[in-house]
CSV table of C-alpha atoms in Angstrom, one decimal:
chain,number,residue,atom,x,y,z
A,239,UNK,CA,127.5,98.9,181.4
A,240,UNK,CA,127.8,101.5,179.1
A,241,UNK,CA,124.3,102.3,177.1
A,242,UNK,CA,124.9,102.8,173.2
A,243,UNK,CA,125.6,100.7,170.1
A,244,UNK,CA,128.3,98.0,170.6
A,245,UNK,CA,130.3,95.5,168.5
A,246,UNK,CA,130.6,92.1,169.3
A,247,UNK,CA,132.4,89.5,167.6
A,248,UNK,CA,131.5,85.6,167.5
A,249,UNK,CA,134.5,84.4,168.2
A,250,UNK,CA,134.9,87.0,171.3
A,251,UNK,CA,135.2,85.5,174.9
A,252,UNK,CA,132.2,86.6,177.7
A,253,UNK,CA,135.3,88.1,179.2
A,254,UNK,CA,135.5,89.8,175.9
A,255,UNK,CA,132.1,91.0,175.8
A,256,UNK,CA,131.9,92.1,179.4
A,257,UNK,CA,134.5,94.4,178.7
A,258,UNK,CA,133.1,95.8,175.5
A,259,UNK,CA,129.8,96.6,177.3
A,260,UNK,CA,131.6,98.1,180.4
A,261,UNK,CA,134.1,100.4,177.9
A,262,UNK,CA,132.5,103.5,177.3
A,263,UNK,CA,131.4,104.2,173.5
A,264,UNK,CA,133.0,105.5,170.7
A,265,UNK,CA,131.2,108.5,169.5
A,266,UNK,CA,130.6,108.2,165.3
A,267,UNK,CA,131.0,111.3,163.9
A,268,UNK,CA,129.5,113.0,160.7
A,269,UNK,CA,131.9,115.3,158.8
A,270,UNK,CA,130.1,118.5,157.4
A,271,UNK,CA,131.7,121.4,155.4
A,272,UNK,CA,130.0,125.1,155.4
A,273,UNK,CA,131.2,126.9,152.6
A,274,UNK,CA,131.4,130.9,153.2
A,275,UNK,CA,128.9,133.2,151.9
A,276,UNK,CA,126.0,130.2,152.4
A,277,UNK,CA,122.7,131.5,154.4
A,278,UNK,CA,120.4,129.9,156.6
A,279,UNK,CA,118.1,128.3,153.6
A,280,UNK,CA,121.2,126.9,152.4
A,281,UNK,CA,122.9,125.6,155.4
A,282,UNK,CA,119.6,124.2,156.5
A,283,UNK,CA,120.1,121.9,152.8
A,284,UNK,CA,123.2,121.3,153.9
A,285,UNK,CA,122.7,120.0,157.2
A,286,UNK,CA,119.5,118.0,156.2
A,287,UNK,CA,121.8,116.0,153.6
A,288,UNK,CA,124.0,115.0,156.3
A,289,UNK,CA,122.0,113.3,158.2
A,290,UNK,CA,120.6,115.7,160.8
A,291,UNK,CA,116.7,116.0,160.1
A,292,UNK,CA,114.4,117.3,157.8
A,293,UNK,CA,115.3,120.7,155.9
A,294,UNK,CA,112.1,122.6,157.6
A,295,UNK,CA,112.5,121.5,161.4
A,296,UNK,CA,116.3,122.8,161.2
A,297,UNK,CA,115.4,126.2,159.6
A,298,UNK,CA,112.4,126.5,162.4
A,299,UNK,CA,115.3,125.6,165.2
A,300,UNK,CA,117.1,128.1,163.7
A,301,UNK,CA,114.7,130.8,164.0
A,302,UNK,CA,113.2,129.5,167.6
A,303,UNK,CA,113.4,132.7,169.8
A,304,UNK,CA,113.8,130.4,172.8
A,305,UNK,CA,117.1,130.0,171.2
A,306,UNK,CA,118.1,133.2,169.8
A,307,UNK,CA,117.5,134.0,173.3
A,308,UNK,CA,119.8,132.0,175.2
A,309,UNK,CA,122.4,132.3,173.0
A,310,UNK,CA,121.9,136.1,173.0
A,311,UNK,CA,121.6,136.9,169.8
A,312,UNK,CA,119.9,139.9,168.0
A,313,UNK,CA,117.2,139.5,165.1
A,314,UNK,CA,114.9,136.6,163.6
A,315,UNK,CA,117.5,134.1,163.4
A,316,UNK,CA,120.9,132.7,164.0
A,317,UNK,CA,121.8,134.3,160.4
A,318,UNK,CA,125.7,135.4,160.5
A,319,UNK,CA,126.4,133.5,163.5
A,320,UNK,CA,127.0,129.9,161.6
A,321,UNK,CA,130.9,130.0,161.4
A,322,UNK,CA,131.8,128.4,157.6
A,323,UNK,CA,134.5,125.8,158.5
A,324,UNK,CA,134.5,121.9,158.5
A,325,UNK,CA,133.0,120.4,161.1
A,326,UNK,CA,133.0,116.7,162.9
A,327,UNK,CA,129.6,116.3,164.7
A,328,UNK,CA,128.3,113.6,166.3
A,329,UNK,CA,126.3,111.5,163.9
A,330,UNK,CA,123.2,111.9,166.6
A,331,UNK,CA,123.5,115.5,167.2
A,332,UNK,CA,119.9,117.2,167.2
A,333,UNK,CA,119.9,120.3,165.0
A,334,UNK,CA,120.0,122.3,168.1
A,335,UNK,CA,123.2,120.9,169.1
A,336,UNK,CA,125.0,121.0,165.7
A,337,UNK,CA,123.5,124.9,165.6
A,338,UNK,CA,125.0,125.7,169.1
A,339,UNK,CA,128.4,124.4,167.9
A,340,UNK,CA,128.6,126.7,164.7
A,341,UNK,CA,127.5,129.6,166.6
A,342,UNK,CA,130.3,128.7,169.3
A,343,UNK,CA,132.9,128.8,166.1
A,344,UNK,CA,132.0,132.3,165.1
A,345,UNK,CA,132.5,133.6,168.3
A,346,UNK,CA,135.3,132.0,169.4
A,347,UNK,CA,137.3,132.9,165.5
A,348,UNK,CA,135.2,136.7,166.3
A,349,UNK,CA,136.5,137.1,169.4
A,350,UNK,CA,140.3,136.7,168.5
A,351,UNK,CA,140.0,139.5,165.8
A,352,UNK,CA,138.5,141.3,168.5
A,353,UNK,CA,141.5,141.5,170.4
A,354,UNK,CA,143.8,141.8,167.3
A,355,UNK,CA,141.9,145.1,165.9
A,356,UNK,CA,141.5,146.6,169.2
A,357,UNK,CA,141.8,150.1,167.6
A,358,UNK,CA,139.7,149.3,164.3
A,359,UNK,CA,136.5,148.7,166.9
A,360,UNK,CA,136.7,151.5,168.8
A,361,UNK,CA,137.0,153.8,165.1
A,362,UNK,CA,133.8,152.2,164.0
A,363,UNK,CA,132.3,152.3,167.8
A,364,UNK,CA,133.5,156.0,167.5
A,365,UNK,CA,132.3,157.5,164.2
A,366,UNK,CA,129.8,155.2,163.3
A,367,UNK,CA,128.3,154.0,166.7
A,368,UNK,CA,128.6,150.2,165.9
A,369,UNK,CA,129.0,147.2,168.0
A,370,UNK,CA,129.7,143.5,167.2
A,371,UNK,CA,125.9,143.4,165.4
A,372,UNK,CA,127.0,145.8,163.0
A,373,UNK,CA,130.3,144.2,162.2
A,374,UNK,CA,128.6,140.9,161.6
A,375,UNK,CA,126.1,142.9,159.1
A,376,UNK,CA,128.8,144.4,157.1
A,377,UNK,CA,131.1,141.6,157.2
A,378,UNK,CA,127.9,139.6,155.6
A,379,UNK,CA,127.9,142.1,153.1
A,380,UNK,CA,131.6,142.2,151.8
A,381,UNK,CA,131.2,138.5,151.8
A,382,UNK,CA,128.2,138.3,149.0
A,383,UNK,CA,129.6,141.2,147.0
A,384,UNK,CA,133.1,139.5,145.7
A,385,UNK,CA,134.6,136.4,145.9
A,386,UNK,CA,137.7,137.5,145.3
A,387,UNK,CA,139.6,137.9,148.6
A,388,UNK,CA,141.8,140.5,147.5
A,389,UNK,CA,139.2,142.6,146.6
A,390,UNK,CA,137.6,142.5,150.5
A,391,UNK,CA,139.4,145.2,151.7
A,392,UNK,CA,138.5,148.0,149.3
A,393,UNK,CA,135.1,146.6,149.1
A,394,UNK,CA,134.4,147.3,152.6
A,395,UNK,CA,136.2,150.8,152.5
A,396,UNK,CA,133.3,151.3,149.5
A,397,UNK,CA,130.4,150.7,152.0
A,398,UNK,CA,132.4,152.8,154.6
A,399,UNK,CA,133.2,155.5,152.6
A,400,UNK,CA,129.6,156.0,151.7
A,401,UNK,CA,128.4,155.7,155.5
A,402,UNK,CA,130.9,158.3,156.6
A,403,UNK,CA,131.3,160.6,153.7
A,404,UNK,CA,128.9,163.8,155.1
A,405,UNK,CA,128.7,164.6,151.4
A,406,UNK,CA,127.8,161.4,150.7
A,407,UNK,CA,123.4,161.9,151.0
A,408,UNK,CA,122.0,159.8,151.3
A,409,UNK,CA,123.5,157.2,152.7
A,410,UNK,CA,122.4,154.3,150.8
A,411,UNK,CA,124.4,151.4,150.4
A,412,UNK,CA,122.3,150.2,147.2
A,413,UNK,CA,123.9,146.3,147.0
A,414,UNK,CA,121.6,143.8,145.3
A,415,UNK,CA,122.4,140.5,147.3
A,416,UNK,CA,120.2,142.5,149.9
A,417,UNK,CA,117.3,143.0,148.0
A,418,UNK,CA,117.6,138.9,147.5
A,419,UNK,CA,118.1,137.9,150.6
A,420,UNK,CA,114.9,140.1,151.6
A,421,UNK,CA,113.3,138.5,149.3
A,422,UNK,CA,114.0,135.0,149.4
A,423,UNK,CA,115.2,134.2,153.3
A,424,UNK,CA,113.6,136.5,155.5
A,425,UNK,CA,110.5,135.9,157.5
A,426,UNK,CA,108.5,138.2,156.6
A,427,UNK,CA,108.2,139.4,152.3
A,428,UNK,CA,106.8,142.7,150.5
A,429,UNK,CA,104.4,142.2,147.9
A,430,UNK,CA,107.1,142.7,145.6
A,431,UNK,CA,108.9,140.1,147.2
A,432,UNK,CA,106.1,137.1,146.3
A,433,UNK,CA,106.6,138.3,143.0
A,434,UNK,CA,110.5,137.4,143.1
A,435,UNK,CA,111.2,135.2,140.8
A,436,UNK,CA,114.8,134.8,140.8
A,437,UNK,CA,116.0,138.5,138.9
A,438,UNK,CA,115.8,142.0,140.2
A,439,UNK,CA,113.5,143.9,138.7
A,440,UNK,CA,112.1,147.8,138.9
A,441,UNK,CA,109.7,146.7,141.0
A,442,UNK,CA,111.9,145.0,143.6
A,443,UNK,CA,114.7,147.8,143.2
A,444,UNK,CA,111.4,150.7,144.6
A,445,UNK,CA,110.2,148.5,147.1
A,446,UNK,CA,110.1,150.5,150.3
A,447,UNK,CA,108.7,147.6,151.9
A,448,UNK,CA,111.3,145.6,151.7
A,449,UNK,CA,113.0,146.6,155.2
A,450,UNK,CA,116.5,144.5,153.3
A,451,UNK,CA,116.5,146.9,150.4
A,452,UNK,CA,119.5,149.1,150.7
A,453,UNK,CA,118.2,151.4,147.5
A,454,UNK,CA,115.2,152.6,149.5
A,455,UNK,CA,116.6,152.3,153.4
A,456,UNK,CA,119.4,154.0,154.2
A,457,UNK,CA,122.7,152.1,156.5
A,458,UNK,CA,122.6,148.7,157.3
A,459,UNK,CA,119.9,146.1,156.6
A,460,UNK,CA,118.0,145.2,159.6
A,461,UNK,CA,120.2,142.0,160.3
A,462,UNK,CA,123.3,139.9,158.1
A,463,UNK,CA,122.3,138.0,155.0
A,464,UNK,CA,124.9,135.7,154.9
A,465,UNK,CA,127.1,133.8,157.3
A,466,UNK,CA,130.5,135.2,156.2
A,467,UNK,CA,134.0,133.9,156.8
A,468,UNK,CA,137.4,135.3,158.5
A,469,UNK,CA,138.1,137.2,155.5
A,470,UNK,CA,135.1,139.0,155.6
A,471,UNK,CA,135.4,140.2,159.1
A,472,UNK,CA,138.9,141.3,158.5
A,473,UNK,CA,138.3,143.4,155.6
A,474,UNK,CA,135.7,144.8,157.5
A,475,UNK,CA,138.1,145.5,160.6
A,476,UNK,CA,141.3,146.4,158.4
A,477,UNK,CA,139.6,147.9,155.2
A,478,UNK,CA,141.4,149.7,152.9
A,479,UNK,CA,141.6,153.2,153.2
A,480,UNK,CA,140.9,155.4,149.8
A,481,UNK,CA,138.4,158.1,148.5
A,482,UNK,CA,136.4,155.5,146.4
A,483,UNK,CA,132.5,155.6,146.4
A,484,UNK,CA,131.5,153.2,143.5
A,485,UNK,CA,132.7,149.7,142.0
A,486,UNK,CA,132.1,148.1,138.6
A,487,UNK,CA,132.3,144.5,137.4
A,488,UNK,CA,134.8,144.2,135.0
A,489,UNK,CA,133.0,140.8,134.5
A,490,UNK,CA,135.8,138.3,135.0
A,491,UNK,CA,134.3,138.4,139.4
A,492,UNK,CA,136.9,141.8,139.9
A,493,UNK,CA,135.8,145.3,139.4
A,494,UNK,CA,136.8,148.6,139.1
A,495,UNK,CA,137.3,151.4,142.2
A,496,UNK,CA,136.4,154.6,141.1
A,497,UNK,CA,135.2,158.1,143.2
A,498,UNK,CA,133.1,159.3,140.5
A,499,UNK,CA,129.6,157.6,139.5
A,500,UNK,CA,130.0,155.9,136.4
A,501,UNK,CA,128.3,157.3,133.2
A,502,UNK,CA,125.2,155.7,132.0
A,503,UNK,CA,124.1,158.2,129.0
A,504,UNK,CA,124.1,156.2,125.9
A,505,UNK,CA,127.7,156.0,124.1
A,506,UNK,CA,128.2,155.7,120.1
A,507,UNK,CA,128.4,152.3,118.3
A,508,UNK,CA,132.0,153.2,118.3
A,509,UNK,CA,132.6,153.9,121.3
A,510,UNK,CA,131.2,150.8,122.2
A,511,UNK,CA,133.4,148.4,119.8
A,512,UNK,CA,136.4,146.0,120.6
A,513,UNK,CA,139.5,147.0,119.0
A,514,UNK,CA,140.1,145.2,115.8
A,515,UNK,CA,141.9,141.9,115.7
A,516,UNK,CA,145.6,141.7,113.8
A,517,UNK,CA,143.8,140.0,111.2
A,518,UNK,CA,141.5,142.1,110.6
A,519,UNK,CA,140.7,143.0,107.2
A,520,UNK,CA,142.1,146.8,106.3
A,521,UNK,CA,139.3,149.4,105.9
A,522,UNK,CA,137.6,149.8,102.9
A,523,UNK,CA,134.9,152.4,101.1
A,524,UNK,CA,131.5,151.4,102.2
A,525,UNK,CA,129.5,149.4,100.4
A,526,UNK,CA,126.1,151.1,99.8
A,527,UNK,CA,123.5,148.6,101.0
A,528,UNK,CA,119.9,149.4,102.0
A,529,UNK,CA,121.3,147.6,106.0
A,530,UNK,CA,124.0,150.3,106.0
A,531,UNK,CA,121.4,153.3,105.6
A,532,UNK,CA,121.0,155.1,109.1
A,533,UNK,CA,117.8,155.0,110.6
A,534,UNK,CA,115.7,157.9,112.0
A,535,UNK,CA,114.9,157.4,115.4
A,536,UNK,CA,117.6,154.3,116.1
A,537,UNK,CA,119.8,154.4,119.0
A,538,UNK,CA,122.9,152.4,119.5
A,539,UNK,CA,123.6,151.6,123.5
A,540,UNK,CA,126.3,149.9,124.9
A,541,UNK,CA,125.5,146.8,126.7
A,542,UNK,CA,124.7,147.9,130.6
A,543,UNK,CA,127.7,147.3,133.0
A,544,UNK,CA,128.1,145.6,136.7
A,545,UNK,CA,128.2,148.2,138.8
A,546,UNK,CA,129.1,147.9,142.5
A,547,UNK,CA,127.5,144.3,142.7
A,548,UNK,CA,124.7,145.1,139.7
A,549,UNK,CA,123.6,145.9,136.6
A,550,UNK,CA,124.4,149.6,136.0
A,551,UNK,CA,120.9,151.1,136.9
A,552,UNK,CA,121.3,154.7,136.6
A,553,UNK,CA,124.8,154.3,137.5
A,554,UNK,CA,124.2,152.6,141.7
A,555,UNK,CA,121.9,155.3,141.8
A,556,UNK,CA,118.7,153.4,142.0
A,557,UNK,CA,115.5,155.7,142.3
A,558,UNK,CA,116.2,158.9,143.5
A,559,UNK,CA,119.4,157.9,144.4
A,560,UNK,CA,122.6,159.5,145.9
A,561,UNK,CA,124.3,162.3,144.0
A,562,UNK,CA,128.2,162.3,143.9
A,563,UNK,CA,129.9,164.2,146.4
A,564,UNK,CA,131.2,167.5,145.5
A,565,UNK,CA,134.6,167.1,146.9
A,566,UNK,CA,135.4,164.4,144.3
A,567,UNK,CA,137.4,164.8,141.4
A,568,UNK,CA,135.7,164.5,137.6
A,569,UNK,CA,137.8,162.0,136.6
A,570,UNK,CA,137.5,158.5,137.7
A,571,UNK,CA,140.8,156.7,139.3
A,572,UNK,CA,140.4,152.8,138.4
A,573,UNK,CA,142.2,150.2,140.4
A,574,UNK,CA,143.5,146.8,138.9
């Protein structure tokens, strides 16, 4: 006999049931989708709401050195080895299992580009000295900074060009979703960190204790954030080759390329207005009101822009940051 659940009927013969309990069980299986760009805290959620045990005990299985170990992966956790894709697991899975399976995925999809960009690994093995780890952390990266697939590519020549650039110094990658991630899913949190409440602040943008802020450490952060999908690791593998050092939302989730740092002095209330509508009405003489009076000491700003994955502090410069190469040009070339 065959141990497991069974269905029996009450009109079924015992020859009926004998061979019911003698035919080996189906397997019920749970469907569960992993969406790209979701990291452990948030796969953890997911799984819990599927059936698969408390939110907590999966996050702990997922960070259980035991594990890590056997399945030979670098780091605190299994963070950037949970392949996004739609899975069918068995509806008794233990966390451990359903873990193993995801991490099977990445490698197996990993593997193939592998062999696909045989040449593209041994470039980044060659000037930058990186092996699958570091893939996986830049591929993480690409993945939080745009959702726009199209935009992958160029995103990941960005955080190339600055790593390689020698007149790029120094090489920070200065990308928010890393100061969040440090501050919200890692084991360990800064000061500053506790005092995250959701928004980047000054204080969370100067935290050198934040080993996850890429405006104070230079290179990679100390392990992915993410759990990034194919595209990611193919714009990371394939990027797109250009001079550009700097990117700016043009907020519609694109942004502009540009070599050049963008400007952050403060601009003109002209400078900063739409173009007038068609039926607009046609300029007139002023009307002398007490409002319309200039003010001493009042300066107009323009609103702050998105730049390269933030608000335009100092123009991706964060404190002290990098100065612009001298072998770029003055003007900036903007990509559609």
């Amino acid at each position: 006999m065959t141990a497991g659940a069974h269905t029996f009927r009450a009109d079924m013969t015992p020859e009926q049931v004998l061979a019911e309990l003698v035919r080996a069980q189906r397997t019920e299986e749970t469907r569960v989708t992993i969406p790209e760009g979701r990291n452990i805290l948030e796969v953890a959620d997911i799984l819990a709401v599927a059936g698969y045990g408390d939110a907590s005990v999966i996050l702990a299985t997922m960070r259980d050195p035991a594990l890590l170990k056997e399945l030979g992966i670098e780091g605190e956790s299994v963070e950037g080895y949970l392949y996004p894709d739609t899975y069918k697991f068995p509806t008794a899975a233990t966390p451990d299992q359903v873990i193993r399976r995801m991490v099977e995925q990445h490698r197996k999809v990993f593997d193939n580009l592998k062999r696909s960009h045989r040449e593209a690994l041994e470039e980044l093995k060659k000037t930058l000295g990186w092996g699958d780890r570091e893939i996986i952390i830049m591929a993480s990266l690409v993945e939080k900074e745009t959702a726009a697939k199209h935009e992958r590519p160029l995103i990941a020549g960005v955080f190339l060009n600055r790593l390689r650039f020698s007149s790029f110094q120094p090489k920070r990658l200065e990308t928010d979703p890393t100061i969040i991630y440090g501050c919200t899913a890692a084991v360990k949190k800064s000061a500053a960190c506790e005092k995250f409440e959701g928004r980047i602040r000054r204080i969370h943008l100067r935290d050198p204790d934040n080993p996850y802020n890429t405006y104070t450490h230079e290179g990679l952060p100390p392990g992915p954030i993410t759990n990034a999908g194919k595209a990611a690791f193919e714009a990371v593998l394939a990027p797109k080759k250009s001079r550009f050092l700097y990117f700016v939302s043009r907020n519609d989730k694109t942004h502009h390329f540009q070599r050049r740092s963008p400007s952050t002095r403060p601009r003109s209330r002209s400078s900063c207005a739409r173009a007038p509508s068609a039926t607009a009405r046609p300029p007139g003489p002023p009307t002398p009101t007490r409002s319309s009076r200039p003010r001493v000491g009042r300066r107009v700003t323009c609103p702050s822009r998105h730049v390269s994955g933030q608000t335009n502090r100092r123009a991706r410069r964060g404190p002290g940051g990098p100065s612009v190469p001298s072998d770029t040009p003055r003007s900036s070339h903007l990509v559609a």
